[in-house]
Coordinates of N, CA and C in Angstrom, one line a residue:
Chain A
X6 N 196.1 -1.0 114.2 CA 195.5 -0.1 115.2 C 194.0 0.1 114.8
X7 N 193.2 0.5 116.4 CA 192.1 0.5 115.8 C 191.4 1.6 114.8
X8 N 190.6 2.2 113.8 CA 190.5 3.0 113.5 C 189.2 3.2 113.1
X9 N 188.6 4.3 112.7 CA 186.8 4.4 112.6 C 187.2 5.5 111.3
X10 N 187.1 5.5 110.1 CA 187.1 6.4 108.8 C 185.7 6.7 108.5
X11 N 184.9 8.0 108.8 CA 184.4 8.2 107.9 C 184.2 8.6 106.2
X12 N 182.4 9.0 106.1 CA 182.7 9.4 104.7 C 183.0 11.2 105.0
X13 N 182.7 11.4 104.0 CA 182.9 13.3 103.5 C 181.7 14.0 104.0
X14 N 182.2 15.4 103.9 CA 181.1 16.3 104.3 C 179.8 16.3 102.9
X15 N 178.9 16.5 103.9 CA 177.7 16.5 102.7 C 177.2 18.1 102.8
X16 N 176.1 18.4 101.8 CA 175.3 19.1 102.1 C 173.7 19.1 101.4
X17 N 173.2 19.5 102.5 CA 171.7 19.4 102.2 C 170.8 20.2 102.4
X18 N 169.6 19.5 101.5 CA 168.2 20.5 101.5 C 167.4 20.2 102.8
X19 N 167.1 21.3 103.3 CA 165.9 20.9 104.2 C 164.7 20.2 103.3
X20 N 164.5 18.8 104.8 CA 164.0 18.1 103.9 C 164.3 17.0 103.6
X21 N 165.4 17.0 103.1 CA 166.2 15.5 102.4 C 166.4 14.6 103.7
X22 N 167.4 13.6 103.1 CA 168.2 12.9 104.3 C 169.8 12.6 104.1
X23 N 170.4 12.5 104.9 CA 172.0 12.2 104.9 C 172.2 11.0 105.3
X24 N 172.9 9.9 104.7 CA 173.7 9.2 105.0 C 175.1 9.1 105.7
X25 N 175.3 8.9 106.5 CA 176.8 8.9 106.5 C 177.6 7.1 107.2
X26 N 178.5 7.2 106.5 CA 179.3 5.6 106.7 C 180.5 6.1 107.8
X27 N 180.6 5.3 108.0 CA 181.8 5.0 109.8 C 182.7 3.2 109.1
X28 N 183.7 3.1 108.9 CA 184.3 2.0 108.4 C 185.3 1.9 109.5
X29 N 185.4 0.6 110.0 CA 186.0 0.1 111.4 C 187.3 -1.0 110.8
X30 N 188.3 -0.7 111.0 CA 189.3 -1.5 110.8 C 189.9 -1.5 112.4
X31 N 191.0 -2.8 112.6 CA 192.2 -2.9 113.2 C 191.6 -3.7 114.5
X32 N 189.7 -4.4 114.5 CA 189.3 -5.0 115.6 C 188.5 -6.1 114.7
X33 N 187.7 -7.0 115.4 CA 186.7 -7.7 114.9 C 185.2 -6.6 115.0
X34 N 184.6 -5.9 114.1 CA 183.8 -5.3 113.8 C 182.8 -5.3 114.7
X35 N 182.3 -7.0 114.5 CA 181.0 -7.5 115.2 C 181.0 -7.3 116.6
X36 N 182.5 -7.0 117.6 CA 182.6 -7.1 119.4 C 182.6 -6.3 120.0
X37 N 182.0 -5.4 119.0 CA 181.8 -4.1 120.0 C 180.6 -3.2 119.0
X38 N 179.7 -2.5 120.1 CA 178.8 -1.4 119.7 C 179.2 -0.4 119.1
X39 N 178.2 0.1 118.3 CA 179.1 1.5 117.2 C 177.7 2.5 117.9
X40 N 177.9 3.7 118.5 CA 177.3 4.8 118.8 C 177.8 5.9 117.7
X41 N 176.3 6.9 117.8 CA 176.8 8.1 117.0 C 176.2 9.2 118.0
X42 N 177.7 10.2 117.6 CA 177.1 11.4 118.8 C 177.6 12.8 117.0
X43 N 176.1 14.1 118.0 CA 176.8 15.2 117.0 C 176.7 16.2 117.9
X44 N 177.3 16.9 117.1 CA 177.7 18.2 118.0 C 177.8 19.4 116.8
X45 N 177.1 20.6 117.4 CA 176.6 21.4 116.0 C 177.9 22.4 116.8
X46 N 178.1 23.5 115.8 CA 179.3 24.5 115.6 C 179.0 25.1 117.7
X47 N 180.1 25.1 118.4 CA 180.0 26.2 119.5 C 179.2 25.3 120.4
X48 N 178.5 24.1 120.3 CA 177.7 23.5 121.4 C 178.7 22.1 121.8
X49 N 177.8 21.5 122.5 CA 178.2 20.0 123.5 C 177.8 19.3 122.4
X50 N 178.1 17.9 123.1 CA 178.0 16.3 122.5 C 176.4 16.1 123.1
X51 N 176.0 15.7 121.8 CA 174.3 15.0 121.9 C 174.3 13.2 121.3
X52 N 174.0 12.8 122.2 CA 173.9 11.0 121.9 C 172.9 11.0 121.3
X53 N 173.1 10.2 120.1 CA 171.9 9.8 118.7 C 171.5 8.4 119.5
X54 N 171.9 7.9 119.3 CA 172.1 6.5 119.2 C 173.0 5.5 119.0
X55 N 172.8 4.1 119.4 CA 174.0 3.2 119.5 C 173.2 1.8 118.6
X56 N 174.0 1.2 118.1 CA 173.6 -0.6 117.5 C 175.0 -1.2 117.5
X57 N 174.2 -2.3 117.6 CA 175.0 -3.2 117.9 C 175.4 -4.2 116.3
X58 N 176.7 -4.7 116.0 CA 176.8 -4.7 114.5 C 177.0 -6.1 114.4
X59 N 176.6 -7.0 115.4 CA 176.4 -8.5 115.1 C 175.3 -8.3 115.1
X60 N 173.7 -8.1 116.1 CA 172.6 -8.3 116.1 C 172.0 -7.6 115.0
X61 N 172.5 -6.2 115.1 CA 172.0 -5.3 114.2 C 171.0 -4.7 115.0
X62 N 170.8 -4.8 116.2 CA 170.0 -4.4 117.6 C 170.5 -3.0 117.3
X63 N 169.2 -2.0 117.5 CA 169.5 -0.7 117.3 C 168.9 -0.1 119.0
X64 N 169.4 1.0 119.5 CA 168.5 2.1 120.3 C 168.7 3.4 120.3
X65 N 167.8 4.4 120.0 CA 167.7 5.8 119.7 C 167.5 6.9 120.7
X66 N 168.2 7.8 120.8 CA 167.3 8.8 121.6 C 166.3 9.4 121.1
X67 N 165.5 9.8 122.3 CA 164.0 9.7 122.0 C 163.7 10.9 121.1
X68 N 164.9 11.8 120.8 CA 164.8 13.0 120.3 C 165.2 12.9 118.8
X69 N 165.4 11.7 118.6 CA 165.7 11.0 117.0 C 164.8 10.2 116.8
X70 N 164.0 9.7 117.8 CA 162.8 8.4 117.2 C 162.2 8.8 115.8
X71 N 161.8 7.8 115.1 CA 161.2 8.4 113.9 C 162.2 9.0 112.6
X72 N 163.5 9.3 113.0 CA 164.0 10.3 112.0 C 165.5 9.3 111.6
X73 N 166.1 8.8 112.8 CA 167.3 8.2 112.0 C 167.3 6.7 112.5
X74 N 167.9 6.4 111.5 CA 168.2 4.6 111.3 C 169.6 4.7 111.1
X75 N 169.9 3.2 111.8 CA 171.4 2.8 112.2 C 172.0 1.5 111.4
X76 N 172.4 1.3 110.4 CA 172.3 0.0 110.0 C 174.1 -0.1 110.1
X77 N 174.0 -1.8 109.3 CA 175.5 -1.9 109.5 C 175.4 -3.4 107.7
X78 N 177.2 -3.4 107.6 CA 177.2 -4.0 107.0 C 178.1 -4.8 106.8
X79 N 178.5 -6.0 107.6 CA 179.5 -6.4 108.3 C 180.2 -7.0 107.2
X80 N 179.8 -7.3 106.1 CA 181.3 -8.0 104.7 C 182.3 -6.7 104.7
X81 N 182.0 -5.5 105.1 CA 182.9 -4.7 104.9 C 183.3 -3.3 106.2
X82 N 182.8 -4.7 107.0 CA 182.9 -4.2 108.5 C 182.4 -2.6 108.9
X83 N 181.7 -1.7 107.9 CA 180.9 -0.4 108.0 C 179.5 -0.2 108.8
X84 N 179.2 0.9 109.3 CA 178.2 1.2 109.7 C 177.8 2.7 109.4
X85 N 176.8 2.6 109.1 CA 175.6 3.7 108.5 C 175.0 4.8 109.8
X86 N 174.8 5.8 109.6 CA 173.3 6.5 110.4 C 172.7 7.6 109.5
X87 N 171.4 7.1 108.9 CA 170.9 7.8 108.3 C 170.0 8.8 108.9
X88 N 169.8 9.7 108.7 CA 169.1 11.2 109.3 C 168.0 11.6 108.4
X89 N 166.9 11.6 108.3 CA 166.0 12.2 107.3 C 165.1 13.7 108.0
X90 N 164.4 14.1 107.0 CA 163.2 15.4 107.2 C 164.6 16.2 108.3
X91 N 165.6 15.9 107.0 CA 166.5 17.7 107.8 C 165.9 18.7 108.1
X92 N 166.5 19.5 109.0 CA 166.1 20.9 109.1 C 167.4 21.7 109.5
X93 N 167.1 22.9 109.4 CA 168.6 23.4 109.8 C 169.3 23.2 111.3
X94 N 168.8 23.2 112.1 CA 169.5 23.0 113.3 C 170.2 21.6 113.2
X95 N 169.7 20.8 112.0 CA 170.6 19.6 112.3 C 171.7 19.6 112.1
X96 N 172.6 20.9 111.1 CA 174.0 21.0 110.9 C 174.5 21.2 112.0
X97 N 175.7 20.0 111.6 CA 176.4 19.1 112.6 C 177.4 18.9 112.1
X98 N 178.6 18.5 113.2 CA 179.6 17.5 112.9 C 178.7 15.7 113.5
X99 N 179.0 14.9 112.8 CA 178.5 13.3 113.3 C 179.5 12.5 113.5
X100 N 179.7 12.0 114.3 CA 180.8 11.3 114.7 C 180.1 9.6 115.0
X101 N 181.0 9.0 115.1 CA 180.5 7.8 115.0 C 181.5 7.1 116.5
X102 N 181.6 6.3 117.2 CA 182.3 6.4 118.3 C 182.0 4.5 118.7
X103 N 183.1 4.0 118.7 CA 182.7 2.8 119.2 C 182.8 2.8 120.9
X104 N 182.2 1.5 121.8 CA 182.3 1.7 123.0 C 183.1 0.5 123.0
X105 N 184.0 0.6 124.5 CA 184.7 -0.5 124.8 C 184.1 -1.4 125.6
X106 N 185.1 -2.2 125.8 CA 184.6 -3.0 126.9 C 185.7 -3.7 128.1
X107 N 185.4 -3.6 129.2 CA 186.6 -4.1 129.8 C 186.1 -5.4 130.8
X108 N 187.2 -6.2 130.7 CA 186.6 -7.3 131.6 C 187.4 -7.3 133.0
X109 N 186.9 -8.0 134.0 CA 187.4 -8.4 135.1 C 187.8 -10.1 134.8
X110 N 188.0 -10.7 136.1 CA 187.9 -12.0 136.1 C 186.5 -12.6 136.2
X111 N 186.1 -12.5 136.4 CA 184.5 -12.9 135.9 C 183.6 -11.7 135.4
X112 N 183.4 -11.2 134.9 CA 182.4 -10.3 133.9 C 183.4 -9.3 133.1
X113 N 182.4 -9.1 132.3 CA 182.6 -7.8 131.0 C 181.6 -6.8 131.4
X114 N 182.1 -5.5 131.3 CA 181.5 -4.3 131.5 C 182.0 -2.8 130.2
X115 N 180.7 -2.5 129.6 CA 181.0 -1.2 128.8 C 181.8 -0.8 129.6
X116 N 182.5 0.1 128.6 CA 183.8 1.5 129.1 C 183.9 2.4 128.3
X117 N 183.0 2.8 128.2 CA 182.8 4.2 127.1 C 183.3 4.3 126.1
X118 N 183.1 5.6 125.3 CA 183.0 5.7 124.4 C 184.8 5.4 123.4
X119 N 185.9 4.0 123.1 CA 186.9 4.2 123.1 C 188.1 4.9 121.9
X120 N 187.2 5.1 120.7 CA 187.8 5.0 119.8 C 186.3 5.5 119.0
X121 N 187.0 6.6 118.3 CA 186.2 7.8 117.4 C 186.4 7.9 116.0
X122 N 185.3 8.4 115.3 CA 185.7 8.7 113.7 C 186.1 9.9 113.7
X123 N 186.6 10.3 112.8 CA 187.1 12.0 112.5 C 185.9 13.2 112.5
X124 N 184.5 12.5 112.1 CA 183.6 13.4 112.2 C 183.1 13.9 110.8
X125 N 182.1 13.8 110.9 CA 181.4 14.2 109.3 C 180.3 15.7 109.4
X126 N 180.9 16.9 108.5 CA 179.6 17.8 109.0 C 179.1 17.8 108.0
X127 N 177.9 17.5 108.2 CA 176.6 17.7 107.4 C 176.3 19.2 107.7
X128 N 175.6 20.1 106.5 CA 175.5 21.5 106.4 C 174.2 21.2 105.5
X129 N 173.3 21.3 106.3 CA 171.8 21.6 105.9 C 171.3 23.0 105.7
X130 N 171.2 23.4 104.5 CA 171.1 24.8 104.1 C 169.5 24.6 102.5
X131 N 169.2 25.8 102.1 CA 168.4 26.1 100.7 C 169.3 26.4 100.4
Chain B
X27 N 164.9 9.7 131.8 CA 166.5 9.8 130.7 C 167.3 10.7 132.2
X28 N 168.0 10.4 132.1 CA 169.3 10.7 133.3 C 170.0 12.1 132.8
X29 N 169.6 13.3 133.5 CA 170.0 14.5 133.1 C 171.6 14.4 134.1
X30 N 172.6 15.0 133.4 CA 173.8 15.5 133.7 C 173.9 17.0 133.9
X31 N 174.6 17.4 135.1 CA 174.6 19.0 135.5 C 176.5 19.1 135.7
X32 N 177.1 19.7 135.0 CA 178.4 19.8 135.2 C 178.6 21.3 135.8
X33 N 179.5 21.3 136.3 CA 180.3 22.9 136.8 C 181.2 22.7 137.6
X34 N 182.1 23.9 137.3 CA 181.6 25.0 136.6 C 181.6 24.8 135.4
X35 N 180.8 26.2 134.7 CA 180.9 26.1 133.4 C 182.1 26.2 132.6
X36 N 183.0 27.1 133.4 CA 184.7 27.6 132.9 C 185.0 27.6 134.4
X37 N 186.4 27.1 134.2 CA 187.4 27.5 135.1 C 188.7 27.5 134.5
X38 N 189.1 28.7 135.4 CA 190.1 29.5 134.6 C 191.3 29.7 136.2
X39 N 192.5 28.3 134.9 CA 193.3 28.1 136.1 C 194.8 27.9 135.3
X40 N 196.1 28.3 136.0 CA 197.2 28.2 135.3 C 197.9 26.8 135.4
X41 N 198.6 27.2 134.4 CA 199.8 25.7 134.1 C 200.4 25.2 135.7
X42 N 200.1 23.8 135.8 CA 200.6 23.3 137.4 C 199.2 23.5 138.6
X43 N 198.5 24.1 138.5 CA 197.3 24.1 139.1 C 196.7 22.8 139.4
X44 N 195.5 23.0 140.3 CA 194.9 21.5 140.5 C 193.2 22.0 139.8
X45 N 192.5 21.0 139.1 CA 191.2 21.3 138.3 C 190.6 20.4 139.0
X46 N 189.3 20.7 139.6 CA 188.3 19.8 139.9 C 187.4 20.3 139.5
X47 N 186.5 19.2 138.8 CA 185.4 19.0 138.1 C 184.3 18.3 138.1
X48 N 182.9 18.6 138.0 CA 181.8 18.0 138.6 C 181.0 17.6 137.9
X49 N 180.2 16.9 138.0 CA 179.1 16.0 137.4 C 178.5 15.6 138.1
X50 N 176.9 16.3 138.5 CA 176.1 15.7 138.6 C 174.7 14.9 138.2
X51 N 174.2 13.7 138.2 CA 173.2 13.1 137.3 C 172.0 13.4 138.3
X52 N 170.9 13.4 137.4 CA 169.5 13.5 138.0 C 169.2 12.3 139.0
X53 N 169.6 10.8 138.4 CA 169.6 9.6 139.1 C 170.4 9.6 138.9
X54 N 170.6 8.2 140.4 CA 171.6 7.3 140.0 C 172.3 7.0 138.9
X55 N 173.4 6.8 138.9 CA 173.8 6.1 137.8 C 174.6 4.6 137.7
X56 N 174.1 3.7 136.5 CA 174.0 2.4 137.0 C 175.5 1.9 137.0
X57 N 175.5 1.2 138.5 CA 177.0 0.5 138.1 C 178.6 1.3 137.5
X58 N 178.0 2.9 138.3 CA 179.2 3.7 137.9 C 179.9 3.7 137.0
X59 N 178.7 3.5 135.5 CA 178.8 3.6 134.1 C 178.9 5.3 134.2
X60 N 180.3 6.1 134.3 CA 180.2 7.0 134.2 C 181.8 7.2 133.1
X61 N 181.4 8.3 132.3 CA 183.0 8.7 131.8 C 182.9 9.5 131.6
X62 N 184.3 10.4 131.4 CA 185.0 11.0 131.0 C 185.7 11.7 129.9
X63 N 185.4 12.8 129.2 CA 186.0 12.7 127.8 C 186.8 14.2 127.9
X64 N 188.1 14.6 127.2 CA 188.3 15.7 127.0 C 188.6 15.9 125.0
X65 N 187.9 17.3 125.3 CA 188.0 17.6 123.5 C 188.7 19.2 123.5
X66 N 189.2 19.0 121.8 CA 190.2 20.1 122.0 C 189.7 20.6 120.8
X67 N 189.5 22.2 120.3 CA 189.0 22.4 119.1 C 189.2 21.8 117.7
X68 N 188.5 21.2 117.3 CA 188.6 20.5 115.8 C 188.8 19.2 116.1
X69 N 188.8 18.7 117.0 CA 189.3 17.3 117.1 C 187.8 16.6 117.9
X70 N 188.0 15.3 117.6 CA 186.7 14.9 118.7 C 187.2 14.2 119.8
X71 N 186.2 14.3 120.5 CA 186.5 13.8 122.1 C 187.3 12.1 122.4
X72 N 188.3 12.5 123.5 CA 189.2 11.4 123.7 C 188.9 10.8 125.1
X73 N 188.6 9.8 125.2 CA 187.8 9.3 126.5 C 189.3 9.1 127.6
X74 N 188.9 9.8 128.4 CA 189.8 9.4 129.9 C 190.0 8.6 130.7
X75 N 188.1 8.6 131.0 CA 188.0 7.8 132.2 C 186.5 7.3 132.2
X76 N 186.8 5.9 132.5 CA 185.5 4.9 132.6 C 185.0 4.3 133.4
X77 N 184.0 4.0 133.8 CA 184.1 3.0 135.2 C 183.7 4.1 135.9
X78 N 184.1 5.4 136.0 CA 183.6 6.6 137.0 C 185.1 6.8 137.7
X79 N 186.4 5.8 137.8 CA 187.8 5.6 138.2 C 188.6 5.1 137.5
X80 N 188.3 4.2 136.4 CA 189.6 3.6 135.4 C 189.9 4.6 134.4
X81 N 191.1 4.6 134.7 CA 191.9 5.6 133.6 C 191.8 4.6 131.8
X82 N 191.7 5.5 131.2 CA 191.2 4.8 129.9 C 193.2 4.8 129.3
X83 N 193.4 3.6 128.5 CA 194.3 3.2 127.9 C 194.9 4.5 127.8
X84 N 196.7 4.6 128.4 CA 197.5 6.3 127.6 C 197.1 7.3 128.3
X85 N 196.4 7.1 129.2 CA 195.5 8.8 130.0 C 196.6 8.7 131.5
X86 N 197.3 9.8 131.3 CA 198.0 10.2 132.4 C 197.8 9.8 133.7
X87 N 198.7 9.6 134.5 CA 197.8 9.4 136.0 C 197.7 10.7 136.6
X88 N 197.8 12.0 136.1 CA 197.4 13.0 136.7 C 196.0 13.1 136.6
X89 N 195.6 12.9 135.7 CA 193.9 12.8 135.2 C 193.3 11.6 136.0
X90 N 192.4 11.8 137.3 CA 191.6 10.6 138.0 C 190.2 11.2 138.2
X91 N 189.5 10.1 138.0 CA 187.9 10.4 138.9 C 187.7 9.5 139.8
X92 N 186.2 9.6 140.1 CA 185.7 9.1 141.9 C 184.4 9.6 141.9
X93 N 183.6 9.4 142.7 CA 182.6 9.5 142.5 C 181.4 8.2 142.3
X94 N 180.4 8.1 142.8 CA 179.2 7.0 142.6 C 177.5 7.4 142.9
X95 N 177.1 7.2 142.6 CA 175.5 6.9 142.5 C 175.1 8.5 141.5
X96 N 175.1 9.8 141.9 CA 174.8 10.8 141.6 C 175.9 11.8 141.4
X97 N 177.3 11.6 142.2 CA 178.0 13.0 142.2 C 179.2 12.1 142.0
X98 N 180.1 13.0 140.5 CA 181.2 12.4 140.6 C 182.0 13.7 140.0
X99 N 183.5 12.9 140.1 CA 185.1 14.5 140.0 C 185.7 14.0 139.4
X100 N 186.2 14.7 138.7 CA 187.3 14.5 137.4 C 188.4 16.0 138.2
X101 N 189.5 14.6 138.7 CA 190.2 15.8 138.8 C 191.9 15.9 138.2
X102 N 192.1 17.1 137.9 CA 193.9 17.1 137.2 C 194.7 17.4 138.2
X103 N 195.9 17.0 138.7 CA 196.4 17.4 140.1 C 197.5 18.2 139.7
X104 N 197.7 18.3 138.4 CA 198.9 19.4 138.1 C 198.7 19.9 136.3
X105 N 198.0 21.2 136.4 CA 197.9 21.2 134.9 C 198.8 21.1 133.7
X106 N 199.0 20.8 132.8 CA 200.1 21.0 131.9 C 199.3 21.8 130.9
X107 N 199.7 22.4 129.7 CA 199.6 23.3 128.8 C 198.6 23.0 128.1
X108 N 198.7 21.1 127.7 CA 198.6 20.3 126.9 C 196.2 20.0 127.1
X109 N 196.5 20.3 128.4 CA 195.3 19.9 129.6 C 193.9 21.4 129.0
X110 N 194.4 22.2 128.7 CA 193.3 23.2 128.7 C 192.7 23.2 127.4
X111 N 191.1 22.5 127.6 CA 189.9 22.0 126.7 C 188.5 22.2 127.4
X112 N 187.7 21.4 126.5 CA 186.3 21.2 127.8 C 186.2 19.7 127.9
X113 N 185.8 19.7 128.8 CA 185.6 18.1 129.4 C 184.0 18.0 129.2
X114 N 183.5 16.5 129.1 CA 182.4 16.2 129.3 C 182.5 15.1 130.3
X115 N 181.4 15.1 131.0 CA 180.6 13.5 131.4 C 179.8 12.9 130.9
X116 N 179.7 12.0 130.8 CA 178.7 11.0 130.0 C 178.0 10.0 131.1
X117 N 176.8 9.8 131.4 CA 176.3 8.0 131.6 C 176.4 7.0 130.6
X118 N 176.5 6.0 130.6 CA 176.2 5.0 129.8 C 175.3 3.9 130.2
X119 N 175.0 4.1 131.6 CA 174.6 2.8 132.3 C 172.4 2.7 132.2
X120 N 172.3 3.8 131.4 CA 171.0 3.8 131.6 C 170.3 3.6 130.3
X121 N 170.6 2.3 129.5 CA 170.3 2.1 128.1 C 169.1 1.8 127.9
X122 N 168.5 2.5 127.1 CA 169.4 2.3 125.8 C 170.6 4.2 125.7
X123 N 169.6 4.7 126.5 CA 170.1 6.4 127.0 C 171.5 6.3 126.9
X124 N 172.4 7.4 126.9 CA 173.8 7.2 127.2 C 174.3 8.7 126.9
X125 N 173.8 9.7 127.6 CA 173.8 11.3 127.9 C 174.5 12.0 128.2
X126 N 175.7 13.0 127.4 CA 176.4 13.4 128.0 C 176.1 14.8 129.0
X127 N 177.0 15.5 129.5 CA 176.7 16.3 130.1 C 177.0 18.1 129.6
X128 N 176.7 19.1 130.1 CA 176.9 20.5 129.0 C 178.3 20.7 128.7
X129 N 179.4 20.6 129.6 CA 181.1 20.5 129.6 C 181.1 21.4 130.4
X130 N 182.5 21.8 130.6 CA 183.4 22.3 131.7 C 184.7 22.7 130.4
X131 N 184.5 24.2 130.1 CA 185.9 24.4 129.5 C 187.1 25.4 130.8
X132 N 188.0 24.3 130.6 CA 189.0 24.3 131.5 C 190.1 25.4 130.4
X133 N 190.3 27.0 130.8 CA 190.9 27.7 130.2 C 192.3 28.3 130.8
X134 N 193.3 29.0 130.3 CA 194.1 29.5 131.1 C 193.6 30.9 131.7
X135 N 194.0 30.8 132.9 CA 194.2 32.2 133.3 C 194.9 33.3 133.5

């Protein structure tokens, strides 16, 4: 079955940066996009960004440009989203979310967001 | 970037009720790259519905949407117990963008 494991909650200094890993079992890694969405305590879902983990083709919202990087590491079928120059509003749950994809008889079309990680909160505190 | 307007904000409706729910985008949206997600506290969100009408893998057929270009409805035609969360919408069709919307928490009354 398919599944997306994150790592553990971190915590950090304003300032620093967080890593966090998303490990994808139970599909072929490379056939589908890996998006990261967070959501801070009491609020909505905010789209970071999505890459793609054959090309390694990244794209960000514009409200992340500059601050996080999406990498991947396909011998162990994981993907990364690094966050730097924390501040406190970035405490968050991060979730990592692959998108599907559905085909017809002649084309393939995204289908949202299908299959989620458990969620990692980062707690950005002094 | 394709802003999302949902409402209501809450609606507050009992077990067996009918829920209709809204989403509207600033633009179009492409190719009725629109979904669906419902989340329940502590857990993260479980996609319903994609396409803007395909029920996503397991998702009830009480749960349907409709909807294209700008206005679309997520609606439940008989609540169960199981049903009271918040919903979001999302675009995806405006990439690299893929925006969800503020939610709709669907509560009892």
């Amino acid at each position: 079955q398919v599944q997306l494991v994150q790592s553990g909650a971190e915590v950090k200094k304003p300032g620093a940066s967080v890593k966090v890993s998303c490990k994808a079992s139970g599909y072929t890694f490379t056939s589908y996009d890996i998006n990261w969405v967070r959501q801070a305590t009491g609020q909505g879902l905010e789209w970071m960004g999505w890459m793609n983990p054959n090309s390694g083709n990244t794209g960000y919202a514009q409200k992340f440009q500059g601050r996080v990087t999406m990498t991947r590491n396909t011998s162990i079928s994981t993907a990364y989203m690094e966050l730097s120059s924390l501040r406190s509003e970035d405490t968050a749950v991060y979730y990592c979310a692959r998108e599907g994809v559905y085909c017809s008889s002649t084309s393939c079309y995204a289908g949202g967001f299908d299959y989620w990680g458990q969620g990692t909160l980062v707690t950005v505190s002094s | 970037e394709i802003v999302l307007t949902q409402s209501p904000g809450t609606l507050s409706l009992s077990p067996g009720e009918r829920a209709t729910l809204s989403c509207r985008a600033s633009q179009s949206v492409s190719s009725s790259y629109l979904a669906w997600y419902q989340q329940k506290p502590g857990q993260a969100p479980r996609l319903l519905i994609y396409g803007a009408s395909s029920r996503a893998t397991g998702i009830p057929d009480r749960f349907s949407g409709s909807g294209s270009g700008t206005d679309f409805t997520l609606t439940i035609s008989r609540l169960e117990p199981e049903d009271f969360a918040v919903y979001y919408c999302q675009q995806y069709g405006s990439s690299p963008f893929k925006t969800f919307g503020p939610g709709t928490k669907v509560d009892i009354k």
